[in-house]
Coordinates of C-alpha atoms in Angstrom, one line a residue:
X12 CA 67.8 68.1 136.5
X13 CA 65.6 70.1 138.9
X14 CA 66.0 70.4 142.6
X15 CA 62.5 69.1 143.0
X16 CA 63.6 65.9 141.2
X17 CA 66.5 65.5 143.5
X18 CA 64.4 66.0 146.5
X19 CA 62.1 63.2 145.5
X20 CA 61.5 60.1 147.7
X21 CA 63.6 57.0 147.7
X22 CA 61.5 55.4 145.0
X23 CA 61.8 58.3 142.6
X24 CA 65.6 58.8 142.4
X25 CA 66.4 60.5 139.0
X26 CA 68.5 58.6 136.5
X27 CA 72.2 58.9 137.1
X28 CA 71.7 59.3 140.8
X29 CA 71.4 57.1 143.8
X30 CA 69.9 57.3 147.3
X31 CA 72.6 57.0 150.0
X32 CA 73.1 57.6 153.8
X33 CA 74.1 61.2 152.9
X34 CA 71.2 61.7 150.5
X35 CA 70.8 61.6 146.8
X36 CA 74.1 61.8 145.0
X37 CA 75.5 61.0 141.5
X38 CA 76.0 57.3 140.8
X39 CA 79.8 57.8 140.2
X40 CA 80.2 59.3 143.7
X41 CA 81.2 57.2 146.7
X42 CA 80.0 57.3 150.4
X43 CA 82.8 56.7 152.8
X44 CA 83.5 57.4 156.5
X45 CA 86.4 59.7 157.4
X46 CA 88.1 56.7 159.1
X47 CA 87.9 54.6 155.9
X48 CA 90.3 56.9 154.3
X49 CA 92.9 56.2 157.0
X50 CA 93.7 59.9 157.9
X51 CA 95.8 61.1 160.8
X52 CA 93.4 62.3 163.3
X53 CA 94.4 64.0 166.6
X54 CA 93.7 66.8 169.0
X55 CA 95.8 69.5 170.5
X56 CA 97.5 69.6 173.9
X57 CA 96.4 71.2 177.0
X58 CA 100.1 72.2 177.4
X59 CA 99.5 75.2 175.2
X60 CA 96.9 76.7 177.5
X61 CA 99.5 78.3 179.7
X62 CA 100.6 80.4 176.7
X63 CA 97.1 81.8 176.2
X64 CA 97.4 84.8 178.5
X65 CA 101.0 85.6 177.6
X66 CA 100.5 85.7 173.8
X67 CA 96.8 86.8 173.7
X68 CA 95.2 83.9 171.9
X69 CA 95.0 80.2 171.6
X70 CA 97.5 78.8 169.1
X71 CA 94.5 78.0 166.9
X72 CA 91.1 79.7 167.5
X73 CA 88.3 79.1 164.9
X74 CA 85.7 81.8 164.8
X75 CA 82.1 81.2 164.0
X76 CA 81.2 83.9 161.5
X77 CA 77.4 83.5 161.8
X78 CA 75.3 82.4 164.8
X79 CA 72.9 80.5 162.5
X80 CA 75.2 79.0 160.0
X81 CA 78.7 77.8 159.8
X82 CA 80.9 79.1 156.9
X83 CA 84.3 78.0 155.9
X84 CA 86.5 81.1 155.8
X85 CA 90.2 80.3 155.5
X86 CA 91.3 83.8 156.7
X87 CA 89.4 83.8 160.0
X88 CA 91.9 81.6 161.9
X89 CA 93.8 83.4 164.6
X90 CA 97.4 82.2 165.0
X91 CA 100.2 82.6 167.5
X92 CA 103.5 81.3 166.3
X93 CA 105.3 79.1 168.8
X94 CA 107.9 81.1 170.8
X95 CA 111.5 80.1 170.1
X96 CA 112.2 79.1 173.8
X97 CA 109.2 76.6 173.9
X98 CA 110.1 73.0 173.5
X99 CA 107.9 71.4 170.7
X100 CA 108.0 68.0 172.3
X101 CA 105.7 65.5 170.5
X102 CA 103.1 68.0 169.7
X103 CA 101.8 68.1 166.1
X104 CA 103.0 70.8 163.9
X105 CA 100.3 72.0 161.4
X106 CA 100.9 71.4 157.7
X107 CA 99.3 72.6 154.5
X108 CA 96.1 70.8 153.8
X109 CA 95.3 70.0 157.4
X110 CA 91.6 70.2 158.3
X111 CA 90.7 71.6 161.7
X112 CA 87.4 70.9 163.5
X113 CA 86.3 72.6 166.7
X114 CA 85.4 69.7 169.1
X115 CA 84.3 71.7 172.2
X116 CA 81.8 74.4 172.8
X117 CA 80.7 75.5 169.2
X118 CA 81.5 72.1 167.8
X119 CA 81.7 71.6 164.0
X120 CA 83.4 74.9 163.0
X121 CA 85.8 74.1 160.2
X122 CA 89.2 75.5 159.3
X123 CA 91.8 74.7 156.7
X124 CA 95.5 75.3 156.7
X125 CA 97.1 76.8 153.7
X126 CA 100.5 78.4 152.9
X127 CA 99.5 81.7 154.4
X128 CA 99.5 80.3 157.9
X129 CA 102.5 81.4 159.9
X130 CA 104.7 78.5 161.0
X131 CA 105.3 76.9 163.3
X132 CA 101.7 76.6 164.4
X133 CA 100.0 74.2 166.7
X134 CA 96.4 73.5 168.1
X135 CA 95.1 73.3 171.6
X136 CA 92.8 70.7 173.1
X137 CA 89.7 72.3 171.7
X138 CA 90.6 71.4 168.1
X139 CA 90.8 68.2 166.2
X140 CA 93.2 67.8 163.3
X141 CA 92.4 65.6 160.3
X142 CA 95.2 65.0 157.7
X143 CA 94.8 63.0 154.6
X144 CA 97.7 61.4 152.6
X145 CA 95.8 59.7 149.8
X146 CA 96.5 60.9 146.3
X147 CA 92.9 60.5 145.3
X148 CA 91.6 62.8 148.1
X149 CA 91.6 66.6 147.9
X150 CA 91.5 67.7 151.5
X151 CA 90.1 71.1 150.8
X152 CA 87.1 69.5 149.1
X153 CA 86.6 67.4 152.4
X154 CA 86.8 70.7 154.4
X155 CA 84.1 72.2 152.3
X156 CA 81.9 69.1 152.6
X157 CA 82.2 69.2 156.4
X158 CA 80.6 72.6 156.3
X159 CA 77.5 71.4 154.5
X160 CA 74.2 71.4 156.4
X161 CA 73.9 67.6 156.6
X162 CA 77.3 67.2 158.4
X163 CA 76.6 70.2 160.5
X164 CA 73.4 68.6 161.7
X165 CA 75.5 65.6 162.9
X166 CA 77.7 68.0 164.9
X167 CA 74.7 69.8 166.5
X168 CA 73.1 66.5 167.4
X169 CA 76.2 64.9 168.8
X170 CA 75.9 66.1 172.3
X171 CA 73.1 65.0 174.8
X172 CA 71.1 67.8 176.3
X173 CA 72.6 69.1 179.6
X174 CA 76.0 67.5 178.8
X175 CA 79.0 69.7 178.1
X176 CA 79.3 70.4 174.4
X177 CA 82.0 68.3 172.8
X178 CA 82.8 65.5 170.4
X179 CA 85.4 62.9 170.5
X180 CA 87.9 61.7 167.8
X181 CA 85.9 58.5 167.1
X182 CA 82.9 60.5 166.1
X183 CA 85.2 62.5 163.8
X184 CA 86.3 59.3 162.2
X185 CA 82.7 58.1 161.8
X186 CA 81.6 61.2 159.8
X187 CA 80.2 60.2 156.4
X188 CA 81.5 61.8 153.2
X189 CA 80.2 62.0 149.7
X190 CA 83.3 61.7 147.5
X191 CA 83.3 62.5 143.7
X192 CA 86.0 61.4 141.4
X193 CA 89.3 63.2 141.9
X194 CA 89.0 65.7 139.0
X195 CA 85.6 66.8 140.3
X196 CA 86.9 67.2 143.9
X197 CA 89.6 69.5 142.5
X198 CA 87.1 71.5 140.5
X199 CA 84.7 72.0 143.3
X200 CA 87.4 73.0 145.8
X201 CA 88.8 75.5 143.2
X202 CA 85.4 77.1 142.5
X203 CA 84.6 77.5 146.2
X204 CA 88.1 78.7 147.0
X205 CA 87.8 81.4 144.4
X206 CA 84.5 82.6 146.0
X207 CA 86.3 82.6 149.4
X208 CA 89.1 84.7 147.9
X209 CA 86.5 87.2 146.7
X210 CA 84.9 87.3 150.1
X211 CA 88.3 87.8 151.7
X212 CA 89.2 90.6 149.4
X213 CA 85.9 92.3 150.2
X214 CA 86.6 91.9 154.0
X215 CA 90.0 93.6 153.5
X216 CA 88.5 96.4 151.5
X217 CA 85.7 97.0 154.1
X218 CA 88.3 97.0 156.9
X219 CA 90.4 99.5 154.9
X220 CA 87.4 101.8 154.3
X221 CA 86.5 101.7 157.9
X222 CA 90.0 102.6 159.0
X223 CA 90.1 105.5 156.5
X224 CA 86.7 106.7 157.8
X225 CA 87.8 106.4 161.5
X226 CA 91.0 108.4 160.8
X227 CA 89.1 111.0 158.8
X228 CA 86.6 111.4 161.7
X229 CA 88.8 111.3 164.7
X230 CA 92.0 112.9 163.5
X231 CA 90.8 115.3 160.8
X232 CA 87.3 116.5 160.2
X233 CA 85.9 116.3 163.7
X234 CA 89.0 118.0 165.3
X235 CA 89.2 121.0 162.9
X236 CA 92.7 120.0 162.0
X237 CA 91.6 119.5 158.4
X238 CA 89.1 122.0 157.0
X239 CA 86.9 121.4 154.0
X240 CA 87.4 123.9 151.0
X241 CA 85.5 127.1 151.4
X242 CA 85.3 127.0 155.2
X243 CA 87.2 128.9 157.8
X244 CA 86.6 130.6 161.2
X245 CA 86.7 129.4 164.8
X246 CA 85.3 126.3 166.4
X247 CA 83.6 126.2 169.7
X248 CA 83.0 123.8 172.5
X249 CA 79.6 123.2 173.8
X250 CA 78.0 120.7 176.2
X251 CA 75.2 118.3 175.1
X252 CA 72.9 120.1 177.4
X253 CA 73.4 123.2 175.2
X254 CA 73.4 121.4 171.9
X255 CA 70.6 118.8 172.1
X256 CA 67.1 118.2 173.4
X257 CA 66.8 115.1 175.5
X258 CA 63.6 113.2 174.8
X259 CA 64.0 110.5 177.5
X260 CA 60.5 111.1 178.7
X261 CA 59.2 109.3 175.6
X262 CA 60.9 106.0 176.5
X263 CA 58.8 103.0 177.6
X264 CA 60.4 99.7 178.4
X265 CA 58.7 96.5 177.3
X266 CA 59.6 92.9 178.5
X267 CA 59.8 89.9 176.3
X268 CA 56.3 88.8 177.2
X269 CA 54.8 92.2 176.2
X270 CA 56.8 92.3 173.0
X271 CA 55.6 88.8 172.1
X272 CA 52.1 90.1 172.3
X273 CA 52.9 93.1 170.2
X274 CA 54.7 91.6 167.2
X275 CA 54.8 94.0 164.3
X276 CA 57.0 96.0 161.9
X277 CA 58.2 99.0 164.1
X278 CA 61.8 98.7 165.5
X279 CA 62.0 98.3 169.3
X280 CA 65.4 99.9 170.2
X281 CA 67.7 99.3 173.1
X282 CA 71.2 100.4 174.1
X283 CA 73.1 98.9 171.1
X284 CA 70.5 98.7 168.4
X285 CA 67.2 97.1 167.4
X286 CA 66.1 94.4 169.7
X287 CA 62.7 93.4 168.3
X288 CA 59.8 94.6 166.2
X289 CA 56.5 95.7 167.6
X290 CA 53.1 96.8 166.2
X291 CA 53.1 100.3 167.7
X292 CA 55.5 103.2 167.9
X293 CA 56.2 106.0 170.5
X294 CA 58.3 108.3 168.4
X295 CA 58.4 109.3 164.7
X296 CA 61.5 111.5 164.2
X297 CA 65.2 111.6 163.3
X298 CA 66.9 110.8 166.6
X299 CA 70.3 109.9 168.0
X300 CA 70.3 107.0 170.5
X301 CA 73.1 107.1 173.0
X302 CA 73.5 104.1 175.3
X303 CA 72.6 104.8 178.9
X304 CA 73.7 101.3 180.3
X305 CA 74.8 98.2 178.6
X306 CA 76.7 100.1 175.9
X307 CA 80.1 99.3 174.5
X308 CA 81.6 102.1 176.5
X309 CA 85.1 100.6 177.1
X310 CA 85.2 99.6 173.4
X311 CA 84.2 103.0 172.1
X312 CA 87.1 103.3 169.6
X313 CA 86.1 100.2 167.7
X314 CA 82.4 99.7 168.5
X315 CA 79.6 102.4 168.4
X316 CA 78.0 103.7 171.6
X317 CA 75.4 105.6 169.6
X318 CA 73.2 105.0 166.5
X319 CA 70.6 106.7 164.4
X320 CA 66.9 106.0 163.9
X321 CA 64.8 107.9 161.3
X322 CA 61.0 107.4 161.4
X323 CA 58.7 105.4 163.6
X324 CA 60.1 103.4 166.4
X325 CA 59.8 102.4 170.0
X326 CA 62.7 103.1 172.5
X327 CA 63.3 101.4 175.8
X328 CA 64.9 102.9 178.9
X329 CA 68.5 101.7 178.3
X330 CA 69.3 104.4 175.8
X331 CA 69.0 108.2 175.8
X332 CA 67.0 109.9 173.0
X333 CA 68.7 113.1 171.6
X334 CA 67.8 115.6 169.0
X335 CA 70.0 118.5 167.8
X336 CA 68.6 122.0 168.8
X337 CA 68.0 124.5 166.0
X338 CA 71.3 125.8 164.6
X339 CA 73.2 122.5 165.1
X340 CA 73.3 119.7 162.6
X341 CA 71.9 116.3 163.7
X342 CA 74.3 114.3 161.4
X343 CA 77.3 116.2 162.7
X344 CA 76.4 115.5 166.3
X345 CA 75.9 111.8 165.6
X346 CA 79.4 111.4 164.2
X347 CA 80.8 113.3 167.2
X348 CA 79.0 110.8 169.6
X349 CA 79.2 107.5 167.8
X350 CA 82.8 106.7 169.1
X351 CA 82.9 109.3 171.9
X352 CA 84.9 108.4 175.0
X353 CA 82.3 108.8 177.8
X354 CA 84.2 106.7 180.3
X355 CA 84.9 109.7 182.6
X356 CA 81.1 110.4 182.8
X357 CA 80.0 107.0 183.8
X358 CA 78.5 106.2 187.2
X359 CA 80.4 103.5 189.2
X360 CA 78.7 100.3 190.1
X361 CA 78.0 96.8 189.0
X362 CA 76.8 98.0 185.6
X363 CA 78.4 101.1 183.8
X364 CA 75.7 103.7 183.4
X365 CA 75.7 107.2 181.7
X366 CA 73.1 109.1 183.8
X367 CA 71.4 112.0 182.1
X368 CA 72.9 114.6 184.4
X369 CA 76.5 113.4 183.5
X370 CA 75.6 113.0 179.8
X371 CA 74.6 116.6 179.6
X372 CA 78.2 117.5 180.7
X373 CA 79.8 115.8 177.7
X374 CA 81.4 118.4 175.5
X375 CA 81.5 118.6 171.7
X376 CA 84.0 120.5 169.6
X377 CA 82.2 121.9 166.5
X378 CA 82.4 124.7 163.9
X379 CA 80.2 127.7 164.6
X380 CA 79.0 127.6 161.0
X381 CA 76.2 125.1 160.7
X382 CA 76.9 124.7 157.0
X383 CA 80.4 123.4 157.8
X384 CA 78.8 121.0 160.2
X385 CA 76.5 119.8 157.4
X386 CA 79.4 119.5 154.9
X387 CA 81.5 117.4 157.3
X388 CA 78.6 115.1 158.0
X389 CA 78.0 114.7 154.3
X390 CA 81.6 113.6 153.7
X391 CA 81.3 111.0 156.5
X392 CA 77.8 110.0 155.3
X393 CA 79.2 109.2 151.8
X394 CA 81.9 107.0 153.4
X395 CA 79.2 105.2 155.3
X396 CA 77.2 104.6 152.2
X397 CA 80.3 103.2 150.4
X398 CA 81.0 100.8 153.3
X399 CA 77.3 99.7 153.4
X400 CA 77.4 99.0 149.7
X401 CA 80.5 96.8 150.2
X402 CA 78.9 95.0 153.1
X403 CA 75.8 94.4 151.1
X404 CA 77.9 93.0 148.2
X405 CA 79.8 90.7 150.7
X406 CA 76.5 89.4 152.1
X407 CA 75.2 88.7 148.6
X408 CA 78.5 86.9 147.7
X409 CA 78.2 84.8 150.9
X410 CA 74.7 83.8 150.0
X411 CA 75.7 82.9 146.5
X412 CA 78.5 80.8 148.0
X413 CA 76.0 78.9 150.3
X414 CA 73.9 78.2 147.3
X415 CA 76.8 77.0 145.3
X416 CA 77.8 74.6 148.1
X417 CA 74.3 73.1 148.2
X418 CA 74.5 72.4 144.5
X419 CA 78.1 71.3 144.1
X420 CA 78.5 69.2 147.3
X421 CA 75.4 67.2 146.5
X422 CA 76.2 66.7 142.7
X423 CA 73.0 68.6 141.8
X424 CA 75.3 70.7 139.6
X425 CA 78.2 68.9 138.0
X426 CA 81.3 70.8 137.0
X427 CA 82.8 67.8 135.2
X428 CA 80.5 65.5 133.2
X429 CA 80.7 61.8 134.2

């Protein structure tokens, strides 16, 4: 059965399907409200807020992985186990199979509790808990269904404009669900869980590769403590004024109105990356862009303060434009700067700023042999390519999962024949 058939109007529902409040679904599926299944529904206590600053996180925090879409990722919950000296009182302890829903701020973000969650664990007042005890209900299937677009539209439309974002427990109970027979619930939950496991394994591998690259950069290759085969000799320390040409005179800022009139394909670059695309360019070169203001200076160990652009682009006045002088390798200088601690060089004020005069004083430790600079950069570049390939694979897997959810949670694709 094609997607076009299932997208037909109410008078053209395909055989074996029916039109319902949640859309066209198989005839052997039911539509029920969460409250009809008599779950235990509650929210957390404000009493846990006082532990936030001491332990560094809410007892449960659900992270939105994408600003445009909500994904269920069972490993993105951040937990703080209850300290031994704290009296539990009547607060609800989380159990395996509990579904968590963000009910304030970014409402509708879904979490699921499994055996990997450290115990005891609790929720604060920003989270609703839904717990099913019926034998014919697979709670993980329900959790996945709550992530589907139709339910997410309900969450997004549940708050009046101008009101504080939030949703109450009665609205949670009123959510409509499409429920397949028990074997199909289990099959759908199992298939989607397998994809989540793959995504989780990719996340762990990406994090591991990034950690290895960081250690290789900051502790070995960029310090001279580890030398690549075939290279020796002394290293030297030079300032950026000596090593690079600053092309800040090419910068031209554009406001949003101007960019709206210049929509095109050339990147418009700011302090931390590409901000927009315009129909003209002001530079066509291989350049290093080092944040002048608005950069992640105080997070330099984990977030970049510099990035690369190769080819045609437009650059605004919030980022310095640097190019290595002859005899020094552009790639090597980039890796030296991307996580550089420039805090001692920042001008004080309401907004941290790396002025050109202070930037020129920043010193880089580097081998005198430009071929060694090139070789070091090549090793790090290969690591970057490996990480990029993994990130691309993760994005593709996530897109596949989204497509699978659209098919499985509507019954378009059946894992078990009726």
